[in-house]
Short mmCIF file of C-alpha atoms in Angstrom, two decimals:
data_model
loop_
_atom_site.label_atom_id
_atom_site.label_comp_id
_atom_site.label_asym_id
_atom_site.label_seq_id
_atom_site.Cartn_x
_atom_site.Cartn_y
_atom_site.Cartn_z
CA MET A 1 96.93 146.08 102.64
CA SER A 2 93.90 145.07 102.84
CA SER A 3 92.44 142.30 102.00
CA ARG A 4 89.31 143.48 100.63
CA PRO A 5 89.56 145.62 97.88
CA ARG A 6 88.86 149.05 97.79
CA ALA A 7 87.30 151.35 95.64
CA ALA A 8 88.98 152.04 92.39
CA TRP A 9 88.59 155.64 92.30
CA PRO A 10 90.67 156.77 94.53
CA LEU A 11 93.93 154.73 93.42
CA VAL A 12 93.17 155.84 89.92
CA ALA A 13 93.00 159.73 91.33
CA VAL A 14 96.34 159.22 92.87
CA PHE A 15 97.55 157.12 90.08
CA THR A 16 97.00 160.24 88.17
CA ALA A 17 98.70 162.36 90.17
CA GLY A 18 101.41 160.56 90.48
CA TYR A 19 102.43 159.69 86.46
CA LEU A 20 101.86 163.46 85.65
CA ALA A 21 105.20 164.78 85.30
CA ALA A 22 106.20 161.72 83.13
CA TYR A 23 103.60 162.70 80.86
CA LEU A 24 104.19 166.29 81.11
CA LEU A 25 107.93 165.36 80.83
CA PRO A 26 108.49 166.97 76.65
CA THR A 27 106.93 170.57 77.34
CA ILE A 28 109.24 170.50 81.30
CA VAL A 29 112.18 170.20 79.39
CA GLY A 30 111.35 172.29 76.12
CA ARG A 31 110.57 175.23 78.37
CA LEU A 32 113.23 174.48 80.92
CA SER A 33 115.81 174.51 77.38
CA VAL A 34 113.90 177.91 76.09
CA HIS A 35 113.23 179.91 79.80
CA LEU A 36 116.17 179.16 81.19
CA GLY A 37 118.72 179.24 78.79
CA LEU A 38 119.64 175.89 79.62
CA GLY A 39 120.98 173.22 76.68
CA THR A 40 119.09 170.16 75.18
CA ALA A 41 121.66 167.52 77.63
CA GLN A 42 121.51 170.43 79.94
CA ALA A 43 117.43 170.43 80.34
CA GLY A 44 117.26 166.60 80.00
CA LEU A 45 118.91 166.23 82.63
CA VAL A 46 116.91 168.12 84.66
CA GLY A 47 114.30 165.99 83.85
CA SER A 48 116.07 162.61 84.52
CA ALA A 49 116.79 164.38 87.88
CA LEU A 50 112.62 164.93 89.00
CA LEU A 51 112.12 160.76 87.34
CA LEU A 52 115.36 159.67 89.40
CA SER A 53 113.57 160.65 92.57
CA SER A 54 110.39 159.35 91.64
CA ALA A 55 112.22 156.06 91.03
CA THR A 56 114.07 156.07 94.31
CA ALA A 57 110.63 156.88 96.24
CA GLY A 58 109.50 154.01 94.45
CA PHE A 59 112.33 151.92 95.61
CA THR A 60 112.19 152.62 99.22
CA LEU A 61 108.39 152.13 99.57
CA ALA A 62 108.03 148.43 97.70
CA GLY A 63 106.97 146.09 100.21
CA ARG A 64 105.97 148.54 102.98
CA VAL A 65 102.26 150.64 102.07
CA GLU A 66 100.78 147.32 103.67
CA THR A 67 102.45 148.37 106.55
CA TYR A 68 102.18 151.69 107.06
CA GLY A 69 98.55 152.18 105.38
CA PRO A 70 97.99 153.93 101.74
CA ARG A 71 96.65 157.02 103.51
CA ARG A 72 99.65 158.55 105.41
CA PRO A 73 102.38 157.29 102.37
CA ALA A 74 99.93 158.91 99.72
CA ARG A 75 99.26 162.02 101.64
CA ILE A 76 102.80 162.65 102.30
CA GLY A 77 103.28 161.75 98.61
CA LEU A 78 100.60 164.45 97.42
CA VAL A 79 102.39 166.78 100.45
CA LEU A 80 105.97 166.44 98.82
CA ALA A 81 104.04 166.75 95.43
CA MET A 82 102.44 169.97 96.07
CA VAL A 83 106.00 171.79 98.41
CA GLY A 84 108.02 170.48 95.58
CA TYR A 85 106.88 171.70 92.28
CA GLY A 86 105.38 175.09 93.79
CA CYS A 87 108.52 176.04 95.02
CA ALA A 88 110.40 174.38 90.71
CA ALA A 89 107.37 176.73 89.68
CA LEU A 90 108.00 179.79 91.79
CA ALA A 91 111.80 179.86 91.78
CA GLY A 92 113.52 181.45 89.28
CA SER A 93 117.66 180.37 89.42
CA VAL A 94 118.80 176.81 88.28
CA PRO A 95 119.56 175.08 91.20
CA LEU A 96 116.13 175.91 92.73
CA VAL A 97 114.12 174.44 90.66
CA VAL A 98 116.22 171.14 90.04
CA MET A 99 116.09 170.96 93.88
CA GLY A 100 111.97 171.95 93.67
CA ALA A 101 112.09 169.41 90.69
CA MET A 102 113.81 166.75 92.50
CA ILE A 103 111.61 166.77 95.67
CA GLY A 104 108.33 166.36 93.60
CA GLY A 105 109.42 163.68 92.04
CA PHE A 106 110.01 161.98 95.23
CA GLY A 107 106.59 162.78 96.23
CA SER A 108 104.77 161.86 92.99
CA GLY A 109 106.82 157.92 93.20
CA THR A 110 105.30 157.68 96.28
CA ALA A 111 101.71 158.79 94.99
CA THR A 112 102.59 156.25 92.12
CA ALA A 113 103.85 153.72 94.21
CA VAL A 114 100.99 153.66 97.04
CA ALA A 115 98.46 153.40 93.79
CA ALA A 116 101.05 150.58 92.17
CA SER A 117 100.57 148.63 95.50
CA GLY A 118 96.23 149.64 95.32
CA ILE A 119 95.97 147.85 91.76
CA ALA A 120 98.09 144.58 92.69
CA ALA A 121 94.94 143.99 95.17
CA GLN A 122 92.05 145.12 93.18
CA ARG A 123 90.25 142.11 91.77
CA ASP A 124 91.35 143.01 88.10
CA PRO A 125 94.45 145.05 88.44
CA HIS A 126 94.45 145.33 84.57
CA ARG A 127 91.40 147.20 84.18
CA THR A 128 92.96 149.38 87.09
CA SER A 129 95.82 150.17 85.51
CA SER A 130 94.10 151.13 82.03
CA LEU A 131 91.65 153.79 84.01
CA GLY A 132 94.70 155.32 85.73
CA LEU A 133 95.72 155.58 82.26
CA LEU A 134 93.23 156.89 80.72
CA SER A 135 92.75 159.11 83.67
CA VAL A 136 96.49 160.81 83.48
CA SER A 137 96.31 160.92 79.42
CA ALA A 138 93.27 162.75 79.35
CA THR A 139 94.13 165.46 82.06
CA ALA A 140 97.90 165.64 80.20
CA GLY A 141 95.54 166.07 76.74
CA ALA A 142 94.14 169.00 78.30
CA LEU A 143 97.16 170.34 80.01
CA TYR A 144 98.30 170.24 76.55
CA LEU A 145 96.39 171.81 74.74
CA THR A 146 95.86 174.43 77.00
CA ILE A 147 99.79 175.54 78.59
CA PRO A 148 100.67 176.46 75.12
CA HIS A 149 98.00 179.74 75.12
CA LEU A 150 98.83 180.88 78.44
CA GLY A 151 103.14 181.28 78.69
CA GLY A 152 104.73 181.36 81.34
CA GLY A 153 108.03 180.22 81.27
CA HIS A 154 108.73 176.87 83.09
CA ARG A 155 106.62 177.49 85.72
CA LEU A 156 103.53 176.75 84.38
CA PRO A 157 103.96 172.93 84.15
CA PHE A 158 105.45 173.10 87.65
CA ALA A 159 101.90 174.18 88.67
CA SER A 160 99.96 172.42 87.00
CA ILE A 161 101.26 168.85 88.22
CA ALA A 162 100.82 171.32 92.21
CA LEU A 163 97.54 171.60 91.49
CA VAL A 164 96.83 167.84 90.39
CA ALA A 165 98.03 167.11 93.48
CA LEU A 166 96.34 169.42 95.29
CA LEU A 167 92.51 168.45 94.11
CA VAL A 168 93.66 164.85 94.14
CA TRP A 169 94.19 165.20 98.28
CA PRO A 170 90.16 164.34 99.10
CA ALA A 171 90.45 161.31 97.15
CA THR A 172 92.89 159.94 99.81
CA GLY A 173 90.41 159.48 102.46
CA ARG A 174 88.88 156.77 100.64
CA LEU A 175 91.83 154.55 101.21
CA GLY A 176 92.77 152.78 103.68
CA GLY A 177 93.88 153.44 107.20
CA SER A 178 97.06 154.49 108.69
CA THR A 179 97.63 150.59 110.14
CA PRO A 180 97.70 147.68 108.61
CA ALA A 181 93.98 146.06 108.36
CA GLY A 182 95.17 142.38 109.65
CA PRO A 183 97.86 140.18 110.49
CA ALA A 184 97.22 138.08 107.42
CA ALA A 185 99.83 139.76 105.52
CA PRO A 186 102.89 139.85 107.04
CA ALA A 187 105.59 143.17 105.99
CA VAL A 188 108.34 140.72 105.30
CA GLY A 189 108.47 137.88 102.84
CA ARG A 190 109.97 136.13 99.73
CA LEU A 191 108.34 137.75 96.92
CA PRO A 192 107.14 134.88 94.31
CA HIS A 193 108.13 134.15 90.79
CA ARG A 194 111.38 136.16 91.39
CA ARG A 195 113.27 135.39 87.45
CA SER A 196 109.92 136.08 85.91
CA GLY A 197 109.61 138.91 88.35
CA LEU A 198 113.47 140.12 87.62
CA VAL A 199 113.39 140.13 83.75
CA LEU A 200 110.02 141.76 83.76
CA ALA A 201 111.77 144.57 85.76
CA GLY A 202 114.84 144.84 83.48
CA GLY A 203 112.80 144.56 80.16
CA MET A 204 110.62 147.50 81.98
CA LEU A 205 113.63 149.56 82.78
CA VAL A 206 115.27 149.35 79.00
CA TRP A 207 111.30 149.24 77.25
CA SER A 208 110.96 152.92 79.18
CA MET A 209 114.00 154.36 78.47
CA ALA A 210 113.44 153.30 74.78
CA GLN A 211 110.27 155.46 75.24
CA ASN A 212 110.92 158.50 77.26
CA ALA A 213 114.68 159.11 75.45
CA LEU A 214 111.74 160.10 71.94
CA TRP A 215 109.60 161.44 74.08
CA GLY A 216 111.70 163.77 75.99
CA VAL A 217 112.97 165.28 73.02
CA SER A 218 109.56 165.46 70.71
CA SER A 219 109.87 168.52 71.03
CA ARG A 220 112.89 169.53 70.01
CA ILE A 221 112.05 167.56 67.29
CA GLY A 222 108.87 169.77 65.83
CA VAL A 223 110.47 172.48 65.82
CA ALA A 224 114.50 171.99 64.95
CA GLN A 225 113.22 169.52 62.34
CA ALA A 226 110.07 169.14 61.54
CA GLY A 227 109.73 173.61 61.45
CA LEU A 228 106.04 173.51 63.45
CA SER A 229 105.54 176.19 67.13
CA GLU A 230 104.45 175.42 70.29
CA VAL A 231 100.99 175.47 69.31
CA THR A 232 100.99 173.39 66.61
CA ILE A 233 103.20 170.54 68.43
CA GLY A 234 100.78 171.11 72.15
CA ALA A 235 97.99 170.82 69.78
CA VAL A 236 99.82 167.46 68.10
CA PHE A 237 101.06 166.08 71.54
CA ALA A 238 97.01 166.78 72.31
CA ALA A 239 95.49 164.61 69.38
CA ALA A 240 98.41 161.49 70.25
CA LEU A 241 97.30 161.68 74.25
CA GLY A 242 93.28 161.49 72.60
CA ALA A 243 94.05 158.61 70.43
CA GLY A 244 95.82 157.34 74.08
CA LEU A 245 92.68 157.31 75.10
CA LEU A 246 90.91 154.95 72.59
CA GLY A 247 94.09 152.84 72.91
CA VAL A 248 93.72 152.50 76.88
CA MET A 249 90.07 151.83 76.45
CA GLY A 250 90.25 149.25 73.92
CA ALA A 251 92.22 147.60 76.14
CA GLY A 252 89.79 147.72 78.51
CA VAL A 253 87.78 146.41 76.04
CA LEU A 254 89.62 143.57 74.90
CA GLY A 255 90.94 142.57 78.77
CA ALA A 256 92.08 138.76 78.47
CA ARG A 257 90.47 137.37 75.06
CA LEU A 258 94.34 137.68 73.79
CA GLY A 259 96.02 137.11 77.15
CA ARG A 260 99.09 139.41 77.73
CA ALA A 261 101.97 138.15 75.31
CA VAL A 262 100.01 138.73 71.91
CA PRO A 263 99.30 142.94 73.22
CA ILE A 264 103.02 142.89 74.96
CA GLY A 265 104.36 141.26 72.30
CA LEU A 266 102.57 142.96 68.71
CA GLY A 267 102.23 146.58 70.26
CA THR A 268 106.30 146.86 71.09
CA VAL A 269 107.25 146.40 67.29
CA ILE A 270 104.49 148.32 66.57
CA ILE A 271 105.85 151.30 69.03
CA ALA A 272 109.41 150.12 67.21
CA VAL A 273 108.00 151.90 64.15
CA SER A 274 106.36 154.55 65.35
CA ILE A 275 109.56 155.79 67.08
CA VAL A 276 111.79 155.56 63.91
CA LEU A 277 108.94 157.35 61.78
CA SER A 278 108.21 160.53 64.36
CA SER A 279 112.00 160.47 64.48
CA SER A 280 112.76 160.71 61.29
CA ALA A 281 110.00 163.30 60.52
CA GLY A 282 110.69 166.32 58.45
CA ASN A 283 106.44 168.04 58.27
CA LEU A 284 103.92 168.37 60.54
CA GLY A 285 102.08 164.41 58.64
CA GLN A 286 105.26 162.56 59.11
CA PHE A 287 105.48 164.11 62.39
CA ALA A 288 101.59 163.90 63.47
CA THR A 289 101.43 160.38 62.27
CA GLY A 290 104.36 159.15 64.30
CA GLU A 291 102.67 160.68 67.83
CA ILE A 292 99.62 159.07 67.14
CA LEU A 293 100.36 155.90 66.37
CA TRP A 294 103.15 155.77 69.23
CA ASN A 295 100.89 157.21 71.86
CA THR A 296 98.13 155.20 70.93
CA VAL A 297 99.71 151.79 71.48
CA TYR A 298 102.32 152.90 74.21
CA PRO A 299 99.80 152.82 77.38
CA VAL A 300 98.00 149.65 76.10
CA VAL A 301 101.13 147.78 75.79
CA LEU A 302 101.87 150.11 79.05
CA SER A 303 98.58 148.84 80.67
CA TYR A 304 99.23 145.20 79.98
CA LEU A 305 102.81 145.70 81.85
CA ILE A 306 101.60 146.69 84.73
CA GLY A 307 98.99 144.13 84.80
CA LEU A 308 101.52 140.95 84.54
CA ALA A 309 103.60 142.50 87.17
CA ALA A 310 100.65 143.26 89.76
CA SER A 311 99.86 139.37 88.82
CA LEU A 312 103.26 138.12 90.11
CA ASP A 313 102.24 139.48 93.84
CA VAL A 314 98.79 139.53 94.66
CA ARG A 315 100.76 142.17 97.34
CA GLY A 316 101.81 144.76 95.31
CA ARG A 317 105.43 144.25 95.08
CA TRP A 318 106.29 143.33 91.52
CA ALA A 319 104.32 145.69 91.00
CA VAL A 320 105.97 148.37 92.79
CA LEU A 321 109.39 147.97 92.12
CA ALA A 322 108.88 146.74 88.74
CA GLY A 323 107.23 150.35 88.11
CA SER A 324 109.90 151.58 90.08
CA ALA A 325 112.48 150.22 87.75
CA SER A 326 110.29 151.29 84.48
CA SER A 327 110.66 155.12 86.62
CA VAL A 328 114.55 154.35 86.25
CA GLY A 329 114.41 153.97 82.48
CA VAL A 330 111.80 157.11 82.46
CA ALA A 331 114.40 159.20 83.90
CA CYS A 332 117.36 157.38 81.62
CA GLY A 333 115.29 158.47 78.72
CA PRO A 334 116.10 162.76 78.67
CA VAL A 335 119.54 162.40 79.08
CA LEU A 336 119.75 159.43 76.65
CA GLY A 337 117.50 161.31 73.88
CA SER A 338 119.59 164.48 74.42
CA VAL A 339 122.55 162.66 73.91
CA LEU A 340 122.00 160.84 70.85
CA SER A 341 119.95 163.25 69.17
CA GLU A 342 123.09 166.35 69.43
CA GLN A 343 125.72 163.78 68.42
CA ALA A 344 124.04 161.39 65.84
CA GLY A 345 120.85 163.52 64.85
CA TYR A 346 117.26 162.27 65.11
CA PRO A 347 116.60 160.38 62.98
CA VAL A 348 119.52 157.58 63.81
CA MET A 349 118.44 158.20 67.26
CA GLY A 350 115.01 156.74 65.80
CA LEU A 351 117.05 153.71 64.35
CA VAL A 352 118.84 152.97 68.06
CA LEU A 353 115.66 153.46 70.05
CA GLY A 354 113.95 151.11 67.85
CA ALA A 355 116.73 148.53 67.31
CA VAL A 356 116.39 148.46 70.98
CA THR A 357 112.47 148.44 71.96
CA LEU A 358 112.67 145.18 69.44
CA LEU A 359 115.17 143.16 71.74
CA VAL A 360 113.85 144.17 74.86
CA ALA A 361 110.12 143.05 73.43
CA ALA A 362 111.64 138.96 73.65
CA PRO A 363 112.01 138.36 76.86
CA VAL A 364 109.31 140.37 78.34
CA THR A 365 106.60 139.00 76.10
CA ALA A 366 108.59 135.43 77.17
CA VAL A 367 107.49 136.41 80.92
CA ALA A 368 103.99 137.04 79.72
CA LEU A 369 103.61 133.34 78.02
CA HIS A 370 105.42 132.17 80.63
CA THR A 371 102.74 133.31 83.48
CA GLY A 372 99.94 132.59 80.39
CA GLY A 373 98.52 130.03 82.46
CA ARG A 374 98.17 132.08 85.30
CA PRO A 375 94.80 134.11 85.87
CA LEU A 376 94.45 137.67 84.75
CA VAL A 377 92.59 138.16 88.12
CA PRO A 378 95.09 137.77 91.00
CA GLY A 379 94.04 135.20 93.75
CA SER A 380 91.98 133.15 91.44
CA VAL A 381 92.24 129.15 91.12
CA ARG A 382 91.55 126.85 88.55
CA ARG A 383 89.08 124.19 90.20
CA ARG A 384 90.91 120.74 89.04
CA GLY A 385 90.98 120.06 93.06
CA GLY A 386 87.74 121.20 94.58
CA ALA A 387 87.28 123.23 97.33
CA PRO A 388 90.99 121.75 98.96
CA ALA A 389 92.55 124.18 95.99
CA ALA A 390 89.74 127.10 97.10
CA LEU A 391 91.41 126.43 100.95
CA LEU A 392 95.04 127.03 98.78
CA ALA A 393 94.16 130.01 97.46
CA VAL A 394 92.76 131.41 100.55
CA THR A 395 95.66 130.88 103.02
CA THR A 396 98.48 132.59 100.58
CA GLY A 397 96.71 135.84 100.03
CA ALA A 398 94.45 136.01 97.75
CA VAL A 399 91.43 138.54 96.56
CA PRO A 400 88.34 136.74 98.43
CA GLY A 401 85.98 137.61 96.32
CA ALA A 402 88.07 135.34 93.60
CA VAL A 403 87.98 132.44 95.32
CA PRO A 404 85.46 129.62 94.48
CA LYS A 405 83.09 129.10 97.22
CA LEU A 406 83.41 126.57 99.42
CA GLY A 407 79.11 126.75 99.31
CA ALA A 408 78.86 123.83 96.45
CA PRO A 409 81.37 121.18 97.01
CA GLU A 410 81.60 118.44 94.26
CA GLN A 411 79.98 114.89 96.11
CA ALA A 412 76.44 115.92 97.30
CA VAL A 413 76.26 114.81 101.39
CA THR A 414 73.14 114.10 102.38
CA GLU A 415 72.02 114.29 106.57
CA ILE A 416 70.60 111.36 108.11
CA SER A 417 68.52 111.51 110.81
CA LEU A 418 69.03 109.49 113.84
CA PRO A 419 66.07 107.73 115.42
CA VAL A 420 66.11 109.03 119.83
CA ARG A 421 66.45 105.62 121.90
CA ARG A 422 66.21 105.93 125.66
CA ARG A 423 70.05 104.02 125.14
CA ARG A 424 73.16 105.97 124.41
CA PRO A 425 75.08 104.83 120.87
CA VAL A 426 77.96 102.82 120.97
CA ARG A 427 81.00 105.54 119.93
CA THR A 428 82.05 102.32 117.24
CA ALA A 429 79.02 101.99 115.41
CA PHE A 430 80.29 104.87 113.46
CA ARG A 431 82.51 103.99 110.22
CA THR A 432 83.87 106.30 107.97
CA ALA A 433 82.22 106.37 104.01
CA GLY A 434 84.07 104.61 101.70
CA PRO A 435 84.32 101.98 99.48
CA ALA A 436 86.41 99.91 102.35
CA GLY A 437 83.12 98.99 104.13
CA GLY A 438 81.12 97.85 101.57
CA ALA A 439 78.53 98.18 99.05
CA GLY A 440 76.37 98.92 102.16
CA GLN A 441 78.27 102.46 102.99
CA SER A 442 78.25 104.22 99.98
CA ASN A 443 76.26 107.43 101.28
CA ALA A 444 78.06 109.80 102.93
CA TYR A 445 77.14 108.56 106.67
CA ALA A 446 77.98 104.39 107.21
CA SER A 447 74.00 102.79 108.95
CA THR A 448 74.57 102.50 112.75
CA SER A 449 73.50 99.50 114.86
CA ASP A 450 71.91 98.74 117.69
CA ARG A 451 73.87 96.92 120.97
#
C-alpha cells in the first residue's frame, strides 16, 4: 500500500461487497433449508463452507495486498463474487450451489482483505471501519425488507450479493494501481506486537463464532419457536440492522473518548445478555427485543475490534489476519448453532453462546487495555522527544499526516550573519554551541574571531 492515505469511500464500497454475504447468512441458510430440502445442520454447513472459503482468501492475502497493489486483487475478488454467487443463484442442484457459494466466498474474502489493508493505512481506521459497517448494515437492511416479498427461493439472496459486487466494481478505479507505490514498505517483515495480535485474533475467532452461531439460526428461531412468518422476521431483521446503523453512527461520534477497552468489554457483556434473550424468545416482542439489542451493540464492538487490529500494524497485516480469524469463527458459527439447537434446543444454545461470549471478553479487553497507551491513529507519536521521535515514526512507515511536523522545533535557532572580509575565516574559529563553551557561547552559534 502507498504510504499516502487514499479516499475512504472506495474502501467502504469494497468492504460492503465483501461483508454482505455474512450479513445475509440467515436468509441464505433459511432458504436453502426450505427450498432445497436441506436439514438445518446441512444448510448451516453450506453457509459455513461459504464463509470458510472467505477466511481462506484472507489468510492467503495477509501481508500481500501491498505487493500486488489494491486494485488488482479487489477486481479479482469482485469478479469471483459475481461469478460464484451468480452460478449459485442459477444452479438447482446442491453440489453446484455449494461450489458457487465457495467461489463467491473466496471473492468476498479477497475484497474484505483489500478493504482491511486499506483501512489500516487510513489516518483514522476506526472511523473508516465504522463507515464500512454503516454501509453494509444499510445494504443488508434494505435487502431484508425486499427479499421476503419477491420470493425466488435460494436464488435471490445469492443474486443480490452478485449484483452488489457488480455495482461496486467502478469504485476499484479509485484504489491504488497494480504495482507497489515505492520501496518504503517491503513485502516481508516481522509482525509487530505478536502476542497482542495473536490474542486478539484468537479472541475474535471465538467471539465471531458465538455471534454467528446465533445469527445463522435466528430465522429458524423466529419460525419454529416464536411462530413468526418470513415477512415478519424480515421486518425484524431490517429494524435490527437499522438500530445497528444508529449504533455505528454513535460509535463514530464517540470515537476515542472512552478508549477501546470500555466499548469492547461493556459491549460484549450486553451482547451476551441479548443472545440469551433472543434464543429464548417465545413471541414477537421477545424476539424483536433480543435481535434489535444485539444488532445495535454488535457492530459497535466490531468496529472497535477492527480499529484495534488496524492499530497494531500500519501495513494492515494484523487487520487482515484478525479479520480472517474472525471469518473462520463466522464460518464455524452456523454449524455450531445448528448442532447445539438440534441437540439441546434454542434456549440452552443461547446460554452456552452467552457464556462463551463472556469468557472471551476478558482477553480481548485486556489487549485493548495493553495497547491503550498507543494512539488510535496509527503512526502518530507523543511529542516527548521532539523532532527525533517524529523522525522515528517516519522511518517505521507511519502515515505522514499523523506525524508531528519538523517545521516547529522546540528551541529557536537565531541566524547570525557574518561580515564579509577579504581575509578567509579560519575553520577553527567556529565552535559548536553548548554549555562547555562558557557563558559567551549560549547562542545557537559561537562567536567568531579574526585571526
